[in-house]
XYZ file of C-alpha atoms in Angstrom:
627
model
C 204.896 87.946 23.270
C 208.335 86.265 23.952
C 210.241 87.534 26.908
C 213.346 89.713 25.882
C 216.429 88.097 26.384
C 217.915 91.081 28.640
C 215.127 90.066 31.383
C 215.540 86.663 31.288
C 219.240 86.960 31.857
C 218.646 89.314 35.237
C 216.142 86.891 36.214
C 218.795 84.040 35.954
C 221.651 86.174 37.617
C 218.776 86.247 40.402
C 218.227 82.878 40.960
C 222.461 82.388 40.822
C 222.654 84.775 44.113
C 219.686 83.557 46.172
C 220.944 79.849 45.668
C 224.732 81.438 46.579
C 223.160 83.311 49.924
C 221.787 80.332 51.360
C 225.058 78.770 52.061
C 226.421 75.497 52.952
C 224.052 73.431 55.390
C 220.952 75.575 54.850
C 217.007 74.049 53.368
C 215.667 76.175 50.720
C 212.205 77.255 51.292
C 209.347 74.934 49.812
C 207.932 76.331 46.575
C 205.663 79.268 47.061
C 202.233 76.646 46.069
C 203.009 75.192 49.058
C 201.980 78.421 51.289
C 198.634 78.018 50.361
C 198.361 74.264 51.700
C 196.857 73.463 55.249
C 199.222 73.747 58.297
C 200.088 69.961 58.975
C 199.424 68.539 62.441
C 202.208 68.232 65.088
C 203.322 65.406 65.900
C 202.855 61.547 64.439
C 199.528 61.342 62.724
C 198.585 57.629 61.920
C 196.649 56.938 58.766
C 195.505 53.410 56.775
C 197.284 53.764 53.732
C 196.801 50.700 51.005
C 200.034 51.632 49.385
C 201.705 50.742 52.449
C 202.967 47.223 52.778
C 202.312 47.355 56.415
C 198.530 49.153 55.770
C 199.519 51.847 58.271
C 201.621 55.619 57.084
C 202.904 57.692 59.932
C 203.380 61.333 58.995
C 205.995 62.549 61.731
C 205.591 66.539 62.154
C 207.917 68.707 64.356
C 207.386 72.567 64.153
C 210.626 74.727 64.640
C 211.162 77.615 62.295
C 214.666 78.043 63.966
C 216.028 74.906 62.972
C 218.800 74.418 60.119
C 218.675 70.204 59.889
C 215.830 67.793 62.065
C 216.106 64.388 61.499
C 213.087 61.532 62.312
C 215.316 58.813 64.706
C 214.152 56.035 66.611
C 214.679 52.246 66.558
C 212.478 51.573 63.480
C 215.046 50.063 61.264
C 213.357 46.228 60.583
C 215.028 43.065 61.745
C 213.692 39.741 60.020
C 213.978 36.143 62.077
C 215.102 34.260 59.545
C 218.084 36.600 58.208
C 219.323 37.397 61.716
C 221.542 40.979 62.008
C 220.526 41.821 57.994
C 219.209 45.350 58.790
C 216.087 46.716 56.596
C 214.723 50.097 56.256
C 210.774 50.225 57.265
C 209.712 50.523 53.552
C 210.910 47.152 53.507
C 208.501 45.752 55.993
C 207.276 42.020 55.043
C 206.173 39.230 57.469
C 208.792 38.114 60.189
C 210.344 41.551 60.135
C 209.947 43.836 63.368
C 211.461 47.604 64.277
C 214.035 46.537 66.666
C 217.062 48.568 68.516
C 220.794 47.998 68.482
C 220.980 50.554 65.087
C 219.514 53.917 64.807
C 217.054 54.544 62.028
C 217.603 58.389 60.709
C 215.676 59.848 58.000
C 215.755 63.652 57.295
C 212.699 65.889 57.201
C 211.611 68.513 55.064
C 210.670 72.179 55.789
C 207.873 73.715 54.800
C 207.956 77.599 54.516
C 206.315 78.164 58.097
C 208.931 75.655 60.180
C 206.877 72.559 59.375
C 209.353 69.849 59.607
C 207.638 66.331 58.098
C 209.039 62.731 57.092
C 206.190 59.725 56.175
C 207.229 56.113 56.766
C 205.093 53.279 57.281
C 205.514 51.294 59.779
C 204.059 47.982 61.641
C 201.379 47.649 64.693
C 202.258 48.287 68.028
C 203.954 51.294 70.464
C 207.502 52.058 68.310
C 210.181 54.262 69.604
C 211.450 57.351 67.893
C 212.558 60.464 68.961
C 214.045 63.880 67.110
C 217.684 65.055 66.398
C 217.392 68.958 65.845
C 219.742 71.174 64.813
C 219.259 74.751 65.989
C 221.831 77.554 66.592
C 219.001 80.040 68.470
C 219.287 77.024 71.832
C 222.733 76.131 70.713
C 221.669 72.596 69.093
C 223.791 70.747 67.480
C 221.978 67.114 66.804
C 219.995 67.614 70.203
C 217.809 64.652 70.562
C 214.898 65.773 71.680
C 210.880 64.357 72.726
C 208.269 64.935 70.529
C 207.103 68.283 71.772
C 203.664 67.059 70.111
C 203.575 63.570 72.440
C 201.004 63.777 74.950
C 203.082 61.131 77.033
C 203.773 62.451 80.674
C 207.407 63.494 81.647
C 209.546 64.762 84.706
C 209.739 68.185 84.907
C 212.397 70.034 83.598
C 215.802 68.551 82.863
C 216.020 66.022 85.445
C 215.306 63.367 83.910
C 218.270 60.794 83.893
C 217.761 60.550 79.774
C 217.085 64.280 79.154
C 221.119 65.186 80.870
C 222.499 62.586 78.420
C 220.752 63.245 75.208
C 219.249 59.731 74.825
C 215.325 60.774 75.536
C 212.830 57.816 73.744
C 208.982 58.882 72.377
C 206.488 56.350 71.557
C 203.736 55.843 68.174
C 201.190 53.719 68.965
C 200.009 52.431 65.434
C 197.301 50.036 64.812
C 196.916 46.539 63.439
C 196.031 45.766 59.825
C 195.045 42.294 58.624
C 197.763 42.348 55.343
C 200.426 42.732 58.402
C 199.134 38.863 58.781
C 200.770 38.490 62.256
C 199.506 36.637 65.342
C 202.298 38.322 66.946
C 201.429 42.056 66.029
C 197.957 41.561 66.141
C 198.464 40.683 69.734
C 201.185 43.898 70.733
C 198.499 46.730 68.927
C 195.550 45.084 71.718
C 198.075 45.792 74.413
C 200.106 48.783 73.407
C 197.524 50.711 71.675
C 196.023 53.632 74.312
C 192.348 52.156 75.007
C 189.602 53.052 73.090
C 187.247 54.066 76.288
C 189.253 56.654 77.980
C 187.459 56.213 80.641
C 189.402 53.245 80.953
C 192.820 54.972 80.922
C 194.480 55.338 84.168
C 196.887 58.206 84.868
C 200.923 58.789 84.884
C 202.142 61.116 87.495
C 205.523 61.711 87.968
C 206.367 62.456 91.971
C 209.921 64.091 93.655
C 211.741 62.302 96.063
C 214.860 62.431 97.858
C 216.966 58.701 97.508
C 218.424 57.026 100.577
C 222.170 58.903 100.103
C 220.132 61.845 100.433
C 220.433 63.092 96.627
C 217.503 65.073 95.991
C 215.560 66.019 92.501
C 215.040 62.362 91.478
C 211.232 61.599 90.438
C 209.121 58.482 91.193
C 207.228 57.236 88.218
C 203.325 56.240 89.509
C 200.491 55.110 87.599
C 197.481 54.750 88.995
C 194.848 52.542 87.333
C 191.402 54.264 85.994
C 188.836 54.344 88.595
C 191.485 53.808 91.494
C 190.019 54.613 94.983
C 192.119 55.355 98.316
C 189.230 54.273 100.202
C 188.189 50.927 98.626
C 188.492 47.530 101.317
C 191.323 45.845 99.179
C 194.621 47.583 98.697
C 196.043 47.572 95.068
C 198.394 45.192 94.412
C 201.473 47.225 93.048
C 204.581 46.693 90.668
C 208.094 48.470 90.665
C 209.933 48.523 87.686
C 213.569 49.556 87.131
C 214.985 50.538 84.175
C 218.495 49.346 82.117
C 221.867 51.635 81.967
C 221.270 54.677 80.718
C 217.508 54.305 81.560
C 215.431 56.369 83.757
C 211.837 56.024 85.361
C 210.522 57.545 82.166
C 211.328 53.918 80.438
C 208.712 51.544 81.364
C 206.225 54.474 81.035
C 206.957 55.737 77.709
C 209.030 52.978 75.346
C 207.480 50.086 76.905
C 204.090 51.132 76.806
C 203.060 49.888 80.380
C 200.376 52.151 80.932
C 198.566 51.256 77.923
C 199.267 47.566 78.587
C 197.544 47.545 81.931
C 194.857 49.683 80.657
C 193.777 47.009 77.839
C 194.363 44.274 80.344
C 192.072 45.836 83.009
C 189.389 46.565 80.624
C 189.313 42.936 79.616
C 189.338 41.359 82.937
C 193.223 40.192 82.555
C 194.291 41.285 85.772
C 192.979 43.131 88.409
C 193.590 46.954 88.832
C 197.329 47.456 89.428
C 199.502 50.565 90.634
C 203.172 50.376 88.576
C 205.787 52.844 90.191
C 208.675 53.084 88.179
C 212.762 54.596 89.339
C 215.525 56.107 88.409
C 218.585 54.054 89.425
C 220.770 56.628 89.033
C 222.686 57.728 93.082
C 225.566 60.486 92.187
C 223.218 63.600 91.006
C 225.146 65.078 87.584
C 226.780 62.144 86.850
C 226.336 60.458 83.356
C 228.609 57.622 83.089
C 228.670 53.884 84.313
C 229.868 55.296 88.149
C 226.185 56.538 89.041
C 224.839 53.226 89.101
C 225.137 50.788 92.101
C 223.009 47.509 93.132
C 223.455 47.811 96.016
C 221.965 50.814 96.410
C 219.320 50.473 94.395
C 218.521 47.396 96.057
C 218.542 49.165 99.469
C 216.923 52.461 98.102
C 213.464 50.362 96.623
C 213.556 48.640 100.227
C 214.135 51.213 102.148
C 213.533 54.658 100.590
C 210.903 53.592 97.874
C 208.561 51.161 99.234
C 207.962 53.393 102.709
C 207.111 56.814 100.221
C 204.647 54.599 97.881
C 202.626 52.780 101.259
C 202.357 55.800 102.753
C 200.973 57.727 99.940
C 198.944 55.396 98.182
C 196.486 52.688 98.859
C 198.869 49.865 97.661
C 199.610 46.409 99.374
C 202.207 45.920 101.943
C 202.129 42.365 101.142
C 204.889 40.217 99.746
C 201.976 38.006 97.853
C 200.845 41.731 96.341
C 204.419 42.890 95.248
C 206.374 42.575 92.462
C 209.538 43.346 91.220
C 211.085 43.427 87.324
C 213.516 45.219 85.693
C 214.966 45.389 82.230
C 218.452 44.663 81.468
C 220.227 46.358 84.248
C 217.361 46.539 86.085
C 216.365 42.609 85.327
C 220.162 42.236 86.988
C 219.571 44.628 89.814
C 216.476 42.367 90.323
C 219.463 39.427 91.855
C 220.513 41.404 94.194
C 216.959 42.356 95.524
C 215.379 38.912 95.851
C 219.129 37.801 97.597
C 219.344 40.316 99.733
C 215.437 41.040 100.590
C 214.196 37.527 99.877
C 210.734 37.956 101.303
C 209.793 41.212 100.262
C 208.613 40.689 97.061
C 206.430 37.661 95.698
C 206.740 38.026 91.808
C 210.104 38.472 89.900
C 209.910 39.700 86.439
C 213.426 39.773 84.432
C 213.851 41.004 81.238
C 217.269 40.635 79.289
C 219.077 40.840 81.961
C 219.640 37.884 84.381
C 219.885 37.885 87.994
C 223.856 36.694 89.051
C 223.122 33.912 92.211
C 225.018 31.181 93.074
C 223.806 27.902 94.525
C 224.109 29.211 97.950
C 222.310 32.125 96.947
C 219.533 30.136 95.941
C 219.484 27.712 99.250
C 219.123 30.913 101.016
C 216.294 32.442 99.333
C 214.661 29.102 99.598
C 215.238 28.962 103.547
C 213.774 32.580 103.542
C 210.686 32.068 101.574
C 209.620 28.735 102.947
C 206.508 27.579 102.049
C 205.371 31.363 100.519
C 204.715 31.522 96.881
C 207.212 32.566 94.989
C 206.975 33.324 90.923
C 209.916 34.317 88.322
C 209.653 34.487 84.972
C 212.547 35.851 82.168
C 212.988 36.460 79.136
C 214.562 38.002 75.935
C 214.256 38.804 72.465
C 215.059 36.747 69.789
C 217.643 38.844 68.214
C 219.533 38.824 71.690
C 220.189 35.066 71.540
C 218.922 31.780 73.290
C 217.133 31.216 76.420
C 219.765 28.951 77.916
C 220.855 31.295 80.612
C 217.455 31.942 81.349
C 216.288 28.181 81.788
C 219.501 27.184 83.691
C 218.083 30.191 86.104
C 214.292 28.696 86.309
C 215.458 25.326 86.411
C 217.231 26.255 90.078
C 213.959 27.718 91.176
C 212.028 25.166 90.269
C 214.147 22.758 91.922
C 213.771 23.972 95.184
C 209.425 24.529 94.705
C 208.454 27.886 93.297
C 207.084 28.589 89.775
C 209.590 29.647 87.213
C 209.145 30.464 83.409
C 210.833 32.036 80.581
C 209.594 33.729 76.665
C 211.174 34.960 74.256
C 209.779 37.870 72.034
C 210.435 38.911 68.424
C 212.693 42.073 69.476
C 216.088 43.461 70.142
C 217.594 45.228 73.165
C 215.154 47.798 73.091
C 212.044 49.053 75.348
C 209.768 47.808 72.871
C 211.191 44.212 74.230
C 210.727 45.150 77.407
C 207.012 45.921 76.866
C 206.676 43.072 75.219
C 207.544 40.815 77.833
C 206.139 43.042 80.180
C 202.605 41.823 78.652
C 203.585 38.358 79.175
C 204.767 38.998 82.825
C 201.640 40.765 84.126
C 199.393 38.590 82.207
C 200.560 35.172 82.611
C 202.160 35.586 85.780
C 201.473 38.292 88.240
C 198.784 37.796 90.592
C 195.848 36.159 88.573
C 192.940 37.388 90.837
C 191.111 33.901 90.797
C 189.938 31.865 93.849
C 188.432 29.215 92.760
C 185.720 27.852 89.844
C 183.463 25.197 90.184
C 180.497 23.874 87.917
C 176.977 22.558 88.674
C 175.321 20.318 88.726
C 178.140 18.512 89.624
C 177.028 15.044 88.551
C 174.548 14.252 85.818
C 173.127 10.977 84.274
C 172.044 10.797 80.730
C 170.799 8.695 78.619
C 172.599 7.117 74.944
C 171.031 7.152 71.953
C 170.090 10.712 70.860
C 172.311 13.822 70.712
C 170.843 14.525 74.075
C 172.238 17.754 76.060
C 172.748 19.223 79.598
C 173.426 22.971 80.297
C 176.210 23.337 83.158
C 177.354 26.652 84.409
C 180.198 27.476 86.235
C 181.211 29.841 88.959
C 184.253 31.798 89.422
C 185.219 34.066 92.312
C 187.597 36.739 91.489
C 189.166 40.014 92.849
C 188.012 43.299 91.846
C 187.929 44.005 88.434
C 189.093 40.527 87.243
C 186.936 39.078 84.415
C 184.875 35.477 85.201
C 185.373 33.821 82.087
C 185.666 30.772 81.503
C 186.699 27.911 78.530
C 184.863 24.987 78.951
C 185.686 21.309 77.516
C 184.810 17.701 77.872
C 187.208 14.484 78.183
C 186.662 10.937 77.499
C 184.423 11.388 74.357
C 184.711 8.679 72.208
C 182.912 10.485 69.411
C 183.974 13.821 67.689
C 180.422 14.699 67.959
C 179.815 14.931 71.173
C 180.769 18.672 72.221
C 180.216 21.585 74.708
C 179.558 25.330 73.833
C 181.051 28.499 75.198
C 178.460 28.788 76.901
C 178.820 25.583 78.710
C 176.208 23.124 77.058
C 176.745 19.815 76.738
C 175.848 17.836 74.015
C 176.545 14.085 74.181
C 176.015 12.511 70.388
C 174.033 9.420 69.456
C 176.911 7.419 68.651
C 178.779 8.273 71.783
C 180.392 4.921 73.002
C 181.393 6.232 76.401
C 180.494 5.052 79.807
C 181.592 8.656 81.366
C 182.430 11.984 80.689
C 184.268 14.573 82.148
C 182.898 18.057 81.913
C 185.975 20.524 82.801
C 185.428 24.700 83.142
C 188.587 26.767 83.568
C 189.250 30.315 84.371
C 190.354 32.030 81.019
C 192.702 34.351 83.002
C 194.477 31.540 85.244
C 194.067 27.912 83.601
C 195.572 26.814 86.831
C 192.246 27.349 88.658
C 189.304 24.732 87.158
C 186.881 22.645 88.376
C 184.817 19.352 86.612
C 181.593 17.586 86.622
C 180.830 14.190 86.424
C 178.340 12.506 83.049
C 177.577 9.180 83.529
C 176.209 7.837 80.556
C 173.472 4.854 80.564
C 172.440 2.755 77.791
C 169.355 3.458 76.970
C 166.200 0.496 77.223
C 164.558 -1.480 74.756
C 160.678 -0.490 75.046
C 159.762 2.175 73.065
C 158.074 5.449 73.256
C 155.439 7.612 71.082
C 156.243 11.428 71.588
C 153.489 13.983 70.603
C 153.784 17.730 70.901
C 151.802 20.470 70.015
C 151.539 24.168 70.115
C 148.576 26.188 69.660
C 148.432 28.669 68.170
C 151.409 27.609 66.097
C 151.430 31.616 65.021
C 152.413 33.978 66.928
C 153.697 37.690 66.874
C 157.736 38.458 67.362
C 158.163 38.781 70.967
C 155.602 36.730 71.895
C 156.029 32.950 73.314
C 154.951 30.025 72.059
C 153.375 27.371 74.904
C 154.404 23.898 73.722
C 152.615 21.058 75.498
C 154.329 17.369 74.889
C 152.897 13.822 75.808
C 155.181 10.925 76.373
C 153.882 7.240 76.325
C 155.225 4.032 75.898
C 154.046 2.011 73.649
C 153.558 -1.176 75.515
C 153.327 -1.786 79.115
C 156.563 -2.284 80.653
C 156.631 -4.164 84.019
C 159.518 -2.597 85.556
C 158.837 1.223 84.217
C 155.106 1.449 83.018
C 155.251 5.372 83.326
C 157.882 6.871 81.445
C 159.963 9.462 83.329
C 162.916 11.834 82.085
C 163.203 14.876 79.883
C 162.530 16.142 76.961
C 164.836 18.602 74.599
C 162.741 20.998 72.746
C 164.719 22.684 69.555
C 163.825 25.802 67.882
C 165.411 28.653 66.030
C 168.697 26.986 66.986
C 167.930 27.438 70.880
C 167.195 23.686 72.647
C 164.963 23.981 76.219
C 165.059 20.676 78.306
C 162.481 20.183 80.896
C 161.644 17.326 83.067
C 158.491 15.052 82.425
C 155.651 14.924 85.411
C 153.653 11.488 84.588
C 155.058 11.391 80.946
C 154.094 15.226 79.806
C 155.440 18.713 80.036
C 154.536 22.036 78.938
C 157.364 23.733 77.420
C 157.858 27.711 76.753
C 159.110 28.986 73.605
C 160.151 32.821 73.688
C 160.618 34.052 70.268
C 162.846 37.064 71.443
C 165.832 37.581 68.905
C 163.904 35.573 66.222
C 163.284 37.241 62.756
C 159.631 36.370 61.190
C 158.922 33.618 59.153
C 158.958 29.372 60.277
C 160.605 27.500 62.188
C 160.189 23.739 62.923
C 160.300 21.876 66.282
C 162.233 19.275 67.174
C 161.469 17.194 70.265
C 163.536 14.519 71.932
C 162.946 12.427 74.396
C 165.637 10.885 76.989
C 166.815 10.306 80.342
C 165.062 6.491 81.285
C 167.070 3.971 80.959
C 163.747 1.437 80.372
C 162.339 3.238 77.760
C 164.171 4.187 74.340
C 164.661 7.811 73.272
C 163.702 8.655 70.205
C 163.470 12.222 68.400
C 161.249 14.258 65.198
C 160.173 17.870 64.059
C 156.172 17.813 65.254
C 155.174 21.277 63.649
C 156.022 24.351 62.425
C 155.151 27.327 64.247
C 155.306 30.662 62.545
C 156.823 34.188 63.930
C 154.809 37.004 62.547
């Protein structure tokens, strides 16, 4: 039956005065089929999504049923290298484009009918910065930026935070890597700024109230403390202060820049040894929000004086110049002249991060007279879309005149925390206290023999601090042919056209390729008379797990009047794993575990090398059979 046109009229005249009531400003409801849909998740919720040209969808939730207007804000508007200041919204997201500050990004969200406010952008790998702008007459809001109430990231209590009294608070997404990204770059910053998997391996963020040396009180000391970190253990922790740029606060390095989860992931792989960060406000005039409450000076003074005492006292850090280190981000990075020229031997590592220490060439010849002999170790830095290193070099050039280490990087990023955390992974990794002693590799001289692809096993040693991963690359020089080659795993393999008198076996430390060691190949051309090699195993069947007992015979096959017993080695391959063993009066009986071998055959090949009378020579003898 058709609906009589009276009704449909009042029904119209309806709609006409709840559209008029809702007034200028105001979000209609969602339609009623939305009530029945799941309550969405606080916060930013991270999920693959193929339609995404970065892989990755972030679904930003904020719940306020209060609010009239909330907008998603952050610096996640795209920058591209080769374009330059071209802005580009994150749906535009190809290769060589990264979220970068300088212009807000603002996208509204939508309400749902229980104060569900949501926005989905996708967006690329690695910790991003966002925060809300709310609008809320009940708390007298009008575009109040605002944290994530969602983020789990730690905070100063209260409102004392330096960024909290000016509005200008920064929240952090950590969102993963996907291959179609197709970027060495943010493949690299999502295994740094991602939280850890093992959160185990998470240290903590505390944040603790002092009182600064002009006697202001209510200020907070960032600290974290690495996972696992013990007051009582022999060594102290070596420990980093970070300051922040203007209109900063110790919340900065924490939150935007991601340290926390940079020095987890680079703890859990052996990077860098366990490592306390305490970060600072630099702010000296208590309500103050302009350009008046900063002073280098005191900041300078305050770290010195105020800072370093608290931290020493309280935690089980180093007191040592050689287990300090100082960097700061734009402001801070400057602040960071005035420290090293006015406390030149309190700190041994120098981290500055667009923003250039001011020091003339006196400056330098003092800190020079001051240091001595000490280590000393500055890096800087920028982002790309801040301009050229040339300041920067000029600056490491005048260390590195006068002795100490100096180096500079530049990042894909703006003037923005996420550039800070970015060369913060550079800095810590590449630069701060390595944690090797020393490597060295046995044997430490070998002699082989030419003519078969003959190979030596050489292992190296590395002595670290605490926590600080052994690894390392190993490589050979003076190889003549493209065949001769060493494994990861350190064995050598010296080909049978190799041309070479000598070799150079070389092992360095993965996390400081300033610490290696080498070992000597000499390499002897191998004799004229040659040898018969038989080998046999019996049974040549065996069950998986078992081993297989090889015995080999080596004779020559005429007397030889100056070696009439053949000595040497032989190389016994099988299932891709090669066993050398030394002959005793021309024979040796060789094991052959089958552990990690599936069933079926496999054959054997035996070599023989290592006299220079007698020639080498090499075949498969048999094939055994795992069962």
């Amino acid at each position: 039956m058709r609906e009589t046109t009276g009704r449909r009229r009042l029904r119209l005249a309806i709609s006409i005065l709840a559209f008029t009531a809702l007034g200028a400003g105001a979000v209609a409801p969602a339609p009623a089929a939305a009530a029945g849909r799941p309550t969405p998740a606080p916060g930013a919720t991270v999920k693959a999504d193929r339609t995404s040209p970065t892989g990755y969808t972030v679904t930003f939730v904020y719940r306020n049923p209060h609010a009239t207007q909330v907008r998603l804000a952050g610096d996640l508007t795209l920058l591209d290298v080769n374009t330059g200041t071209t802005r580009y919204q994150p749906e535009q997201w190809q290769p060589g484009r990264y979220h970068s500050g300088g212009t807000e990004f603002l996208r509204d969200m939508t309400r749902d009918p229980k104060g569900n406010w949501s926005v989905s952008v996708p967006l690329h790998a690695g910790g991003l910065s966002y925060w809300y702008r709310v609008w809320d007459p009940t708390q007298g809001w009008e575009n109040k930026r605002i944290w994530d109430p969602a983020s789990t990231n730690p905070r100063p209590p209260g409102e004392s935070s330096f960024r909290v009294r000016n509005n200008d608070v920064l929240d952090a997404v950590s969102v993963p890597y996907a291959e179609k990204q197709n970027d060495p770059v943010l493949k690299k910053r999502a295994g740094y700024e991602l939280p850890v998997a093992d959160r185990a391996k998470r240290g903590t963020v505390t944040y603790i109230p002092y009182t600064t040396i002009l006697g202001d009180s209510g200020h907070y000391l960032g600290v974290y403390l690495p996972a696992g970190y013990d007051a009582n253990r022999a060594q102290p922790y070596k420990v980093a202060y970070l300051a922040h740029g203007i209109f900063g606060d110790e919340t900065d390095f924490m939150v935007p820049a991601n340290v926390p989860n940079i020095l987890d992931n680079m703890i859990a792989k052996g990077e860098i040894e366990p490592t306390v960060v305490v970060t600072m406000g630099n702010h000296f005039t208590g309500t103050s929000l302009g350009f008046a409450s900063y002073n280098q000076t005191n900041a300078a003074n305050n770290l010195v004086q105020t800072i370093l005492p608290l931290i020493e006292g309280r935690y089980h850090v180093s007191t040592e110049r050689s287990g300090r280190a100082y960097a700061g981000f734009s402001y801070g990075g400057m602040t960071g002249g005035v420290v090293i020229r006015n406390y030149p031997t309190t700190f041994g590592f120098y981290g500055h991060f667009s923003g250039n220490p001011s020091l003339t060439t006196g400056d330098y010849d003092t800190i020079a007279n001051a240091v001595g002999d000490d280590d000393l170790s500055v890096f800087l830095g920028n982002g790309v879309f801040e301009g050229n290193l040339n300041a920067q070099n000029a600056i490491a050039d005048n260390f590195r005149a006068r002795g100490y280490a100096a180096a500079t990087a530049q990042v894909p990023g703006a003037h923005d925390g996420m550039t800070a955390g970015q060369l913060f992974t550079i800095f810590a990794r590449d630069h701060l206290w390595s944690g090797v002693d020393s490597v060295s590799v046995t044997p430490a001289s070998v002699n082989l023999t030419t003519g078969w692809n003959w190979t030596r096993q050489f292992r190296a040693r590395v002595t670290t601090n605490e926590g600080v991963s052994p690894a390392v690359t190993w490589s050979v020089r003076g190889a003549t042919s493209p065949d001769t080659t060493i494994s990861t795993a350190g064995l050598l393999s010296v080909a049978a056209g190799e041309t070479a008198s000598s070799l150079t076996v070389v092992a360095t430390s993965v996390i400081d390729p300033t610490k290696s060691a080498s070992a000597q190949v000499t390499v002897v051309p191998a004799g004229t008379a040659r040898v018969t090699v038989k080998a046999k195993a019996a049974p040549a069947s065996v069950v998986r797990g078992d081993t297989f007992t090889l015995r080999v015979d080596v004779r020559a096959q005429s007397p030889h009047p100056k070696a009439p017993t053949v000595t040497g080695e032989v190389a016994v391959t099988v299932g891709g794993a090669t066993h050398v063993v030394a002959l005793r009066g021309g024979a040796a009986v060789v094991d052959l575990p089958t552990d990690g071998l599936s069933a079926g055959v496999y054959p054997v090949h035996v070599a023989y090398s290592g006299d220079p009378v007698h020639a080498p020579t090499a075949a498969v003898h048999q094939q055994l059979r795992v069962r």
